[in-house]
mmCIF file with all atom_site columns, N, CA and C in Angstrom:
data_model
loop_
_atom_site.group_PDB
_atom_site.id
_atom_site.type_symbol
_atom_site.label_atom_id
_atom_site.label_alt_id
_atom_site.label_comp_id
_atom_site.label_asym_id
_atom_site.label_entity_id
_atom_site.label_seq_id
_atom_site.pdbx_PDB_ins_code
_atom_site.Cartn_x
_atom_site.Cartn_y
_atom_site.Cartn_z
_atom_site.occupancy
_atom_site.B_iso_or_equiv
_atom_site.pdbx_formal_charge
_atom_site.auth_seq_id
_atom_site.auth_comp_id
_atom_site.auth_asym_id
_atom_site.auth_atom_id
_atom_site.pdbx_PDB_model_num
ATOM 1   N N  . VAL A 1 1  ? -0.774  -8.258 -3.587 1.00 44.00 ? 1  VAL A N  1
ATOM 2   C CA . VAL A 1 1  ? -0.338  -6.883 -3.758 1.00 44.00 ? 1  VAL A CA 1
ATOM 3   C C  . VAL A 1 1  ? 0.711   -6.849 -4.844 1.00 44.00 ? 1  VAL A C  1
ATOM 4   N N  . SER A 1 2  ? 0.599   -5.895 -5.735 1.00 43.00 ? 2  SER A N  1
ATOM 5   C CA . SER A 1 2  ? 1.562   -5.748 -6.814 1.00 43.00 ? 2  SER A CA 1
ATOM 6   C C  . SER A 1 2  ? 2.847   -5.134 -6.274 1.00 43.00 ? 2  SER A C  1
ATOM 7   N N  . ALA A 1 3  ? 3.879   -5.944 -6.135 1.00 40.00 ? 3  ALA A N  1
ATOM 8   C CA . ALA A 1 3  ? 5.130   -5.474 -5.543 1.00 40.00 ? 3  ALA A CA 1
ATOM 9   C C  . ALA A 1 3  ? 5.830   -4.446 -6.410 1.00 40.00 ? 3  ALA A C  1
ATOM 10  N N  . SER A 1 4  ? 5.599   -4.454 -7.713 1.00 41.00 ? 4  SER A N  1
ATOM 11  C CA . SER A 1 4  ? 6.290   -3.513 -8.590 1.00 41.00 ? 4  SER A CA 1
ATOM 12  C C  . SER A 1 4  ? 5.882   -2.069 -8.337 1.00 41.00 ? 4  SER A C  1
ATOM 13  N N  . ALA A 1 5  ? 4.760   -1.853 -7.695 1.00 45.00 ? 5  ALA A N  1
ATOM 14  C CA . ALA A 1 5  ? 4.295   -0.485 -7.437 1.00 45.00 ? 5  ALA A CA 1
ATOM 15  C C  . ALA A 1 5  ? 4.860   0.090  -6.147 1.00 45.00 ? 5  ALA A C  1
ATOM 16  N N  . LEU A 1 6  ? 5.498   -0.741 -5.318 1.00 50.00 ? 6  LEU A N  1
ATOM 17  C CA . LEU A 1 6  ? 5.884   -0.284 -3.997 1.00 50.00 ? 6  LEU A CA 1
ATOM 18  C C  . LEU A 1 6  ? 7.293   0.286  -3.882 1.00 50.00 ? 6  LEU A C  1
ATOM 19  N N  . PRO A 1 7  ? 8.345   -0.429 -4.296 1.00 46.00 ? 7  PRO A N  1
ATOM 20  C CA . PRO A 1 7  ? 9.693   0.088  -4.034 1.00 46.00 ? 7  PRO A CA 1
ATOM 21  C C  . PRO A 1 7  ? 9.958   1.421  -4.710 1.00 46.00 ? 7  PRO A C  1
ATOM 22  N N  . GLY A 1 8  ? 10.596  2.309  -3.977 1.00 49.00 ? 8  GLY A N  1
ATOM 23  C CA . GLY A 1 8  ? 10.998  3.593  -4.541 1.00 49.00 ? 8  GLY A CA 1
ATOM 24  C C  . GLY A 1 8  ? 9.846   4.428  -5.051 1.00 49.00 ? 8  GLY A C  1
ATOM 25  N N  . SER A 1 9  ? 8.712   4.343  -4.395 1.00 48.00 ? 9  SER A N  1
ATOM 26  C CA . SER A 1 9  ? 7.549   5.053  -4.912 1.00 48.00 ? 9  SER A CA 1
ATOM 27  C C  . SER A 1 9  ? 7.733   6.561  -4.829 1.00 48.00 ? 9  SER A C  1
ATOM 28  N N  . ASN A 1 10 ? 7.338   7.238  -5.875 1.00 49.00 ? 10 ASN A N  1
ATOM 29  C CA . ASN A 1 10 ? 7.310   8.694  -5.914 1.00 49.00 ? 10 ASN A CA 1
ATOM 30  C C  . ASN A 1 10 ? 5.842   9.065  -5.879 1.00 49.00 ? 10 ASN A C  1
ATOM 31  N N  . LEU A 1 11 ? 5.367   9.533  -4.727 1.00 46.00 ? 11 LEU A N  1
ATOM 32  C CA . LEU A 1 11 ? 3.935   9.763  -4.566 1.00 46.00 ? 11 LEU A CA 1
ATOM 33  C C  . LEU A 1 11 ? 3.472   11.102 -5.132 1.00 46.00 ? 11 LEU A C  1
ATOM 34  N N  . MET A 1 12 ? 4.356   11.790 -5.853 1.00 51.00 ? 12 MET A N  1
ATOM 35  C CA . MET A 1 12 ? 3.933   13.006 -6.536 1.00 51.00 ? 12 MET A CA 1
ATOM 36  C C  . MET A 1 12 ? 3.032   12.655 -7.717 1.00 51.00 ? 12 MET A C  1
ATOM 37  N N  . THR A 1 13 ? 3.176   11.459 -8.255 1.00 55.00 ? 13 THR A N  1
ATOM 38  C CA . THR A 1 13 ? 2.309   10.993 -9.327 1.00 55.00 ? 13 THR A CA 1
ATOM 39  C C  . THR A 1 13 ? 1.405   9.912  -8.748 1.00 55.00 ? 13 THR A C  1
ATOM 40  N N  . PRO A 1 14 ? 0.157   9.828  -9.204 1.00 61.00 ? 14 PRO A N  1
ATOM 41  C CA . PRO A 1 14 ? -0.744  8.817  -8.655 1.00 61.00 ? 14 PRO A CA 1
ATOM 42  C C  . PRO A 1 14 ? -0.193  7.415  -8.891 1.00 61.00 ? 14 PRO A C  1
ATOM 43  N N  . ARG A 1 15 ? -0.177  6.606  -7.849 1.00 89.00 ? 15 ARG A N  1
ATOM 44  C CA . ARG A 1 15 ? 0.286   5.232  -7.935 1.00 89.00 ? 15 ARG A CA 1
ATOM 45  C C  . ARG A 1 15 ? -0.880  4.321  -7.607 1.00 89.00 ? 15 ARG A C  1
ATOM 46  N N  . MET A 1 16 ? -0.862  3.143  -8.192 1.00 92.00 ? 16 MET A N  1
ATOM 47  C CA . MET A 1 16 ? -1.931  2.180  -7.940 1.00 92.00 ? 16 MET A CA 1
ATOM 48  C C  . MET A 1 16 ? -1.321  0.820  -7.678 1.00 92.00 ? 16 MET A C  1
ATOM 49  N N  . ILE A 1 17 ? -1.998  0.048  -6.833 1.00 92.00 ? 17 ILE A N  1
ATOM 50  C CA . ILE A 1 17 ? -1.630  -1.334 -6.583 1.00 92.00 ? 17 ILE A CA 1
ATOM 51  C C  . ILE A 1 17 ? -2.900  -2.166 -6.534 1.00 92.00 ? 17 ILE A C  1
ATOM 52  N N  . LYS A 1 18 ? -2.751  -3.460 -6.684 1.00 93.00 ? 18 LYS A N  1
ATOM 53  C CA . LYS A 1 18 ? -3.858  -4.392 -6.469 1.00 93.00 ? 18 LYS A CA 1
ATOM 54  C C  . LYS A 1 18 ? -3.785  -4.834 -5.027 1.00 93.00 ? 18 LYS A C  1
ATOM 55  N N  . ALA A 1 19 ? -4.887  -4.734 -4.306 1.00 91.00 ? 19 ALA A N  1
ATOM 56  C CA . ALA A 1 19 ? -4.935  -5.124 -2.903 1.00 91.00 ? 19 ALA A CA 1
ATOM 57  C C  . ALA A 1 19 ? -6.351  -5.581 -2.573 1.00 91.00 ? 19 ALA A C  1
ATOM 58  N N  . PRO A 1 20 ? -6.512  -6.373 -1.507 1.00 93.00 ? 20 PRO A N  1
ATOM 59  C CA . PRO A 1 20 ? -7.865  -6.783 -1.117 1.00 93.00 ? 20 PRO A CA 1
ATOM 60  C C  . PRO A 1 20 ? -8.659  -5.603 -0.563 1.00 93.00 ? 20 PRO A C  1
ATOM 61  N N  . CYS A 1 21 ? -9.917  -5.537 -0.930 1.00 94.00 ? 21 CYS A N  1
ATOM 62  C CA . CYS A 1 21 ? -10.819 -4.496 -0.419 1.00 94.00 ? 21 CYS A CA 1
ATOM 63  C C  . CYS A 1 21 ? -11.827 -5.153 0.516  1.00 94.00 ? 21 CYS A C  1
ATOM 64  N N  . SER A 1 22 ? -11.929 -4.615 1.735  1.00 91.00 ? 22 SER A N  1
ATOM 65  C CA . SER A 1 22 ? -12.847 -5.197 2.718  1.00 91.00 ? 22 SER A CA 1
ATOM 66  C C  . SER A 1 22 ? -14.308 -4.898 2.401  1.00 91.00 ? 22 SER A C  1
ATOM 67  N N  . SER A 1 23 ? -14.570 -3.897 1.566  1.00 95.00 ? 23 SER A N  1
ATOM 68  C CA . SER A 1 23 ? -15.959 -3.592 1.181  1.00 95.00 ? 23 SER A CA 1
ATOM 69  C C  . SER A 1 23 ? -16.373 -4.347 -0.070 1.00 95.00 ? 23 SER A C  1
ATOM 70  N N  . CYS A 1 24 ? -15.492 -4.375 -1.067 1.00 94.00 ? 24 CYS A N  1
ATOM 71  C CA . CYS A 1 24 ? -15.793 -5.086 -2.322 1.00 94.00 ? 24 CYS A CA 1
ATOM 72  C C  . CYS A 1 24 ? -15.641 -6.605 -2.165 1.00 94.00 ? 24 CYS A C  1
ATOM 73  N N  . LEU A 1 25 ? -14.913 -7.037 -1.125 1.00 94.00 ? 25 LEU A N  1
ATOM 74  C CA . LEU A 1 25 ? -14.676 -8.452 -0.828 1.00 94.00 ? 25 LEU A CA 1
ATOM 75  C C  . LEU A 1 25 ? -13.916 -9.178 -1.941 1.00 94.00 ? 25 LEU A C  1
ATOM 76  N N  . ARG A 1 26 ? -12.967 -8.472 -2.547 1.00 94.00 ? 26 ARG A N  1
ATOM 77  C CA . ARG A 1 26 ? -12.096 -9.066 -3.571 1.00 94.00 ? 26 ARG A CA 1
ATOM 78  C C  . ARG A 1 26 ? -10.902 -8.139 -3.774 1.00 94.00 ? 26 ARG A C  1
ATOM 79  N N  . HIS A 1 27 ? -9.909  -8.596 -4.543 1.00 94.00 ? 27 HIS A N  1
ATOM 80  C CA . HIS A 1 27 ? -8.769  -7.752 -4.890 1.00 94.00 ? 27 HIS A CA 1
ATOM 81  C C  . HIS A 1 27 ? -9.219  -6.732 -5.935 1.00 94.00 ? 27 HIS A C  1
ATOM 82  N N  . THR A 1 28 ? -8.919  -5.482 -5.682 1.00 95.00 ? 28 THR A N  1
ATOM 83  C CA . THR A 1 28 ? -9.256  -4.407 -6.618 1.00 95.00 ? 28 THR A CA 1
ATOM 84  C C  . THR A 1 28 ? -8.065  -3.468 -6.740 1.00 95.00 ? 28 THR A C  1
ATOM 85  N N  . ARG A 1 29 ? -8.149  -2.565 -7.692 1.00 95.00 ? 29 ARG A N  1
ATOM 86  C CA . ARG A 1 29 ? -7.117  -1.537 -7.833 1.00 95.00 ? 29 ARG A CA 1
ATOM 87  C C  . ARG A 1 29 ? -7.329  -0.487 -6.746 1.00 95.00 ? 29 ARG A C  1
ATOM 88  N N  . HIS A 1 30 ? -6.227  -0.038 -6.153 1.00 96.00 ? 30 HIS A N  1
ATOM 89  C CA . HIS A 1 30 ? -6.262  0.973  -5.093 1.00 96.00 ? 30 HIS A CA 1
ATOM 90  C C  . HIS A 1 30 ? -5.291  2.100  -5.420 1.00 96.00 ? 30 HIS A C  1
ATOM 91  N N  . HIS A 1 31 ? -5.720  3.319  -5.166 1.00 95.00 ? 31 HIS A N  1
ATOM 92  C CA . HIS A 1 31 ? -4.837  4.480  -5.251 1.00 95.00 ? 31 HIS A CA 1
ATOM 93  C C  . HIS A 1 31 ? -4.014  4.523  -3.972 1.00 95.00 ? 31 HIS A C  1
ATOM 94  N N  . ILE A 1 32 ? -2.705  4.753  -4.084 1.00 95.00 ? 32 ILE A N  1
ATOM 95  C CA . ILE A 1 32 ? -1.867  4.949  -2.899 1.00 95.00 ? 32 ILE A CA 1
ATOM 96  C C  . ILE A 1 32 ? -1.953  6.432  -2.549 1.00 95.00 ? 32 ILE A C  1
ATOM 97  N N  . LEU A 1 33 ? -2.604  6.740  -1.436 1.00 95.00 ? 33 LEU A N  1
ATOM 98  C CA . LEU A 1 33 ? -2.779  8.126  -1.015 1.00 95.00 ? 33 LEU A CA 1
ATOM 99  C C  . LEU A 1 33 ? -1.565  8.641  -0.242 1.00 95.00 ? 33 LEU A C  1
ATOM 100 N N  . HIS A 1 34 ? -0.948  7.740  0.547  1.00 94.00 ? 34 HIS A N  1
ATOM 101 C CA . HIS A 1 34 ? 0.205   8.154  1.355  1.00 94.00 ? 34 HIS A CA 1
ATOM 102 C C  . HIS A 1 34 ? 0.994   6.909  1.734  1.00 94.00 ? 34 HIS A C  1
ATOM 103 N N  . ALA A 1 35 ? 2.306   7.035  1.830  1.00 92.00 ? 35 ALA A N  1
ATOM 104 C CA . ALA A 1 35 ? 3.166   5.928  2.244  1.00 92.00 ? 35 ALA A CA 1
ATOM 105 C C  . ALA A 1 35 ? 4.160   6.411  3.287  1.00 92.00 ? 35 ALA A C  1
ATOM 106 N N  . VAL A 1 36 ? 4.414   5.567  4.290  1.00 92.00 ? 36 VAL A N  1
ATOM 107 C CA . VAL A 1 36 ? 5.392   5.871  5.338  1.00 92.00 ? 36 VAL A CA 1
ATOM 108 C C  . VAL A 1 36 ? 6.240   4.625  5.549  1.00 92.00 ? 36 VAL A C  1
ATOM 109 N N  . ASP A 1 37 ? 7.553   4.798  5.536  1.00 88.00 ? 37 ASP A N  1
ATOM 110 C CA . ASP A 1 37 ? 8.480   3.713  5.832  1.00 88.00 ? 37 ASP A CA 1
ATOM 111 C C  . ASP A 1 37 ? 9.000   3.892  7.247  1.00 88.00 ? 37 ASP A C  1
ATOM 112 N N  . LYS A 1 38 ? 8.962   2.820  8.037  1.00 86.00 ? 38 LYS A N  1
ATOM 113 C CA . LYS A 1 38 ? 9.445   2.849  9.416  1.00 86.00 ? 38 LYS A CA 1
ATOM 114 C C  . LYS A 1 38 ? 10.458  1.734  9.601  1.00 86.00 ? 38 LYS A C  1
ATOM 115 N N  . SER A 1 39 ? 11.616  2.085  10.138 1.00 80.00 ? 39 SER A N  1
ATOM 116 C CA . SER A 1 39 ? 12.625  1.089  10.469 1.00 80.00 ? 39 SER A CA 1
ATOM 117 C C  . SER A 1 39 ? 12.246  0.480  11.811 1.00 80.00 ? 39 SER A C  1
ATOM 118 N N  . THR A 1 40 ? 12.027  -0.835 11.833 1.00 69.00 ? 40 THR A N  1
ATOM 119 C CA . THR A 1 40 ? 11.581  -1.504 13.057 1.00 69.00 ? 40 THR A CA 1
ATOM 120 C C  . THR A 1 40 ? 12.738  -2.054 13.870 1.00 69.00 ? 40 THR A C  1
ATOM 121 N N  . ASP A 1 41 ? 13.734  -2.589 13.216 1.00 69.00 ? 41 ASP A N  1
ATOM 122 C CA . ASP A 1 41 ? 14.926  -3.114 13.880 1.00 69.00 ? 41 ASP A CA 1
ATOM 123 C C  . ASP A 1 41 ? 15.962  -3.416 12.808 1.00 69.00 ? 41 ASP A C  1
ATOM 124 N N  . GLU A 1 42 ? 17.024  -4.088 13.195 1.00 68.00 ? 42 GLU A N  1
ATOM 125 C CA . GLU A 1 42 ? 18.070  -4.370 12.225 1.00 68.00 ? 42 GLU A CA 1
ATOM 126 C C  . GLU A 1 42 ? 17.655  -5.427 11.199 1.00 68.00 ? 42 GLU A C  1
ATOM 127 N N  . ASP A 1 43 ? 16.528  -6.110 11.425 1.00 68.00 ? 43 ASP A N  1
ATOM 128 C CA . ASP A 1 43 ? 16.092  -7.161 10.514 1.00 68.00 ? 43 ASP A CA 1
ATOM 129 C C  . ASP A 1 43 ? 15.253  -6.649 9.351  1.00 68.00 ? 43 ASP A C  1
ATOM 130 N N  . GLY A 1 44 ? 14.711  -5.452 9.428  1.00 73.00 ? 44 GLY A N  1
ATOM 131 C CA . GLY A 1 44 ? 13.891  -4.999 8.315  1.00 73.00 ? 44 GLY A CA 1
ATOM 132 C C  . GLY A 1 44 ? 13.108  -3.742 8.609  1.00 73.00 ? 44 GLY A C  1
ATOM 133 N N  . ASP A 1 45 ? 12.278  -3.392 7.650  1.00 83.00 ? 45 ASP A N  1
ATOM 134 C CA . ASP A 1 45 ? 11.467  -2.184 7.719  1.00 83.00 ? 45 ASP A CA 1
ATOM 135 C C  . ASP A 1 45 ? 10.005  -2.514 7.479  1.00 83.00 ? 45 ASP A C  1
ATOM 136 N N  . ASP A 1 46 ? 9.144   -1.646 7.983  1.00 87.00 ? 46 ASP A N  1
ATOM 137 C CA . ASP A 1 46 ? 7.710   -1.713 7.703  1.00 87.00 ? 46 ASP A CA 1
ATOM 138 C C  . ASP A 1 46 ? 7.357   -0.579 6.760  1.00 87.00 ? 46 ASP A C  1
ATOM 139 N N  . ARG A 1 47 ? 6.428   -0.827 5.853  1.00 89.00 ? 47 ARG A N  1
ATOM 140 C CA . ARG A 1 47 ? 5.875   0.211  4.995  1.00 89.00 ? 47 ARG A CA 1
ATOM 141 C C  . ARG A 1 47 ? 4.376   0.233  5.234  1.00 89.00 ? 47 ARG A C  1
ATOM 142 N N  . TYR A 1 48 ? 3.871   1.421  5.573  1.00 92.00 ? 48 TYR A N  1
ATOM 143 C CA . TYR A 1 48 ? 2.443   1.628  5.787  1.00 92.00 ? 48 TYR A CA 1
ATOM 144 C C  . TYR A 1 48 ? 1.897   2.410  4.597  1.00 92.00 ? 48 TYR A C  1
ATOM 145 N N  . LEU A 1 49 ? 0.789   1.938  4.032  1.00 93.00 ? 49 LEU A N  1
ATOM 146 C CA . LEU A 1 49 ? 0.171   2.610  2.898  1.00 93.00 ? 49 LEU A CA 1
ATOM 147 C C  . LEU A 1 49 ? -1.272  2.963  3.235  1.00 93.00 ? 49 LEU A C  1
ATOM 148 N N  . MET A 1 50 ? -1.661  4.195  2.973  1.00 95.00 ? 50 MET A N  1
ATOM 149 C CA . MET A 1 50 ? -3.061  4.576  3.036  1.00 95.00 ? 50 MET A CA 1
ATOM 150 C C  . MET A 1 50 ? -3.589  4.418  1.618  1.00 95.00 ? 50 MET A C  1
ATOM 151 N N  . LEU A 1 51 ? -4.611  3.580  1.478  1.00 96.00 ? 51 LEU A N  1
ATOM 152 C CA . LEU A 1 51 ? -5.133  3.217  0.162  1.00 96.00 ? 51 LEU A CA 1
ATOM 153 C C  . LEU A 1 51 ? -6.585  3.638  0.010  1.00 96.00 ? 51 LEU A C  1
ATOM 154 N N  . GLU A 1 52 ? -6.970  3.917  -1.230 1.00 96.00 ? 52 GLU A N  1
ATOM 155 C CA . GLU A 1 52 ? -8.377  4.176  -1.556 1.00 96.00 ? 52 GLU A CA 1
ATOM 156 C C  . GLU A 1 52 ? -8.779  3.249  -2.683 1.00 96.00 ? 52 GLU A C  1
ATOM 157 N N  . CYS A 1 53 ? -9.804  2.442  -2.459 1.00 96.00 ? 53 CYS A N  1
ATOM 158 C CA . CYS A 1 53 ? -10.287 1.514  -3.477 1.00 96.00 ? 53 CYS A CA 1
ATOM 159 C C  . CYS A 1 53 ? -10.792 2.312  -4.683 1.00 96.00 ? 53 CYS A C  1
ATOM 160 N N  . ALA A 1 54 ? -10.350 1.912  -5.868 1.00 95.00 ? 54 ALA A N  1
ATOM 161 C CA . ALA A 1 54 ? -10.778 2.600  -7.092 1.00 95.00 ? 54 ALA A CA 1
ATOM 162 C C  . ALA A 1 54 ? -12.219 2.259  -7.453 1.00 95.00 ? 54 ALA A C  1
ATOM 163 N N  . GLY A 1 55 ? -12.779 1.222  -6.819 1.00 94.00 ? 55 GLY A N  1
ATOM 164 C CA . GLY A 1 55 ? -14.159 0.850  -7.098 1.00 94.00 ? 55 GLY A CA 1
ATOM 165 C C  . GLY A 1 55 ? -15.137 1.542  -6.162 1.00 94.00 ? 55 GLY A C  1
ATOM 166 N N  . CYS A 1 56 ? -15.038 1.222  -4.865 1.00 96.00 ? 56 CYS A N  1
ATOM 167 C CA . CYS A 1 56 ? -16.023 1.724  -3.898 1.00 96.00 ? 56 CYS A CA 1
ATOM 168 C C  . CYS A 1 56 ? -15.533 2.939  -3.114 1.00 96.00 ? 56 CYS A C  1
ATOM 169 N N  . GLU A 1 57 ? -14.284 3.337  -3.298 1.00 95.00 ? 57 GLU A N  1
ATOM 170 C CA . GLU A 1 57 ? -13.671 4.499  -2.647 1.00 95.00 ? 57 GLU A CA 1
ATOM 171 C C  . GLU A 1 57 ? -13.482 4.341  -1.138 1.00 95.00 ? 57 GLU A C  1
ATOM 172 N N  . THR A 1 58 ? -13.510 3.114  -0.631 1.00 96.00 ? 58 THR A N  1
ATOM 173 C CA . THR A 1 58 ? -13.235 2.863  0.781  1.00 96.00 ? 58 THR A CA 1
ATOM 174 C C  . THR A 1 58 ? -11.759 3.137  1.062  1.00 96.00 ? 58 THR A C  1
ATOM 175 N N  . ILE A 1 59 ? -11.470 3.801  2.174  1.00 96.00 ? 59 ILE A N  1
ATOM 176 C CA . ILE A 1 59 ? -10.100 4.093  2.593  1.00 96.00 ? 59 ILE A CA 1
ATOM 177 C C  . ILE A 1 59 ? -9.646  2.991  3.548  1.00 96.00 ? 59 ILE A C  1
ATOM 178 N N  . SER A 1 60 ? -8.412  2.522  3.366  1.00 95.00 ? 60 SER A N  1
ATOM 179 C CA . SER A 1 60 ? -7.876  1.493  4.254  1.00 95.00 ? 60 SER A CA 1
ATOM 180 C C  . SER A 1 60 ? -6.391  1.727  4.481  1.00 95.00 ? 60 SER A C  1
ATOM 181 N N  . LEU A 1 61 ? -5.863  1.036  5.481  1.00 94.00 ? 61 LEU A N  1
ATOM 182 C CA . LEU A 1 61 ? -4.450  1.118  5.811  1.00 94.00 ? 61 LEU A CA 1
ATOM 183 C C  . LEU A 1 61 ? -3.844  -0.267 5.629  1.00 94.00 ? 61 LEU A C  1
ATOM 184 N N  . ALA A 1 62 ? -2.750  -0.350 4.884  1.00 92.00 ? 62 ALA A N  1
ATOM 185 C CA . ALA A 1 62 ? -2.061  -1.617 4.673  1.00 92.00 ? 62 ALA A CA 1
ATOM 186 C C  . ALA A 1 62 ? -0.666  -1.519 5.278  1.00 92.00 ? 62 ALA A C  1
ATOM 187 N N  . ASN A 1 63 ? -0.189  -2.635 5.817  1.00 90.00 ? 63 ASN A N  1
ATOM 188 C CA . ASN A 1 63 ? 1.148   -2.697 6.383  1.00 90.00 ? 63 ASN A CA 1
ATOM 189 C C  . ASN A 1 63 ? 1.898   -3.833 5.715  1.00 90.00 ? 63 ASN A C  1
ATOM 190 N N  . PHE A 1 64 ? 3.100   -3.541 5.219  1.00 82.00 ? 64 PHE A N  1
ATOM 191 C CA . PHE A 1 64 ? 3.938   -4.537 4.560  1.00 82.00 ? 64 PHE A CA 1
ATOM 192 C C  . PHE A 1 64 ? 5.282   -4.595 5.279  1.00 82.00 ? 64 PHE A C  1
ATOM 193 N N  . TYR A 1 65 ? 5.715   -5.796 5.621  1.00 77.00 ? 65 TYR A N  1
ATOM 194 C CA . TYR A 1 65 ? 7.037   -5.976 6.173  1.00 77.00 ? 65 TYR A CA 1
ATOM 195 C C  . TYR A 1 65 ? 8.004   -6.134 5.008  1.00 77.00 ? 65 TYR A C  1
ATOM 196 N N  . GLU A 1 66 ? 9.258   -5.752 5.178  1.00 70.00 ? 66 GLU A N  1
ATOM 197 C CA . GLU A 1 66 ? 10.245  -5.776 4.112  1.00 70.00 ? 66 GLU A CA 1
ATOM 198 C C  . GLU A 1 66 ? 10.223  -7.089 3.326  1.00 70.00 ? 66 GLU A C  1
ATOM 199 N N  . GLY A 1 67 ? 9.997   -8.199 3.978  1.00 59.00 ? 67 GLY A N  1
ATOM 200 C CA . GLY A 1 67 ? 9.954   -9.501 3.317  1.00 59.00 ? 67 GLY A CA 1
ATOM 201 C C  . GLY A 1 67 ? 8.733   -9.699 2.434  1.00 59.00 ? 67 GLY A C  1
ATOM 202 N N  . ASP A 1 68 ? 7.691   -8.887 2.617  1.00 54.00 ? 68 ASP A N  1
ATOM 203 C CA . ASP A 1 68 ? 6.455   -9.012 1.831  1.00 54.00 ? 68 ASP A CA 1
ATOM 204 C C  . ASP A 1 68 ? 6.538   -8.354 0.472  1.00 54.00 ? 68 ASP A C  1
ATOM 205 N N  . ILE A 1 69 ? 7.426   -7.351 0.324  1.00 50.00 ? 69 ILE A N  1
ATOM 206 C CA . ILE A 1 69 ? 7.449   -6.569 -0.914 1.00 50.00 ? 69 ILE A CA 1
ATOM 207 C C  . ILE A 1 69 ? 8.692   -6.810 -1.720 1.00 50.00 ? 69 ILE A C  1
#
């Protein structure tokens, strides 16, 4: 996953990241459709992204822990 696309995202403009696609069976470019940050505890946060593959248009949900991004 391209970490540079995640922090401080402004979803008013289309954002893209590289992520694995379960339909294409490889890493592809994905449109970030929606992002939600959730504070899990004092150790970190989770970020949930709704993604759409730019190739096959499959919708998926990705979860990143603060240490991943």
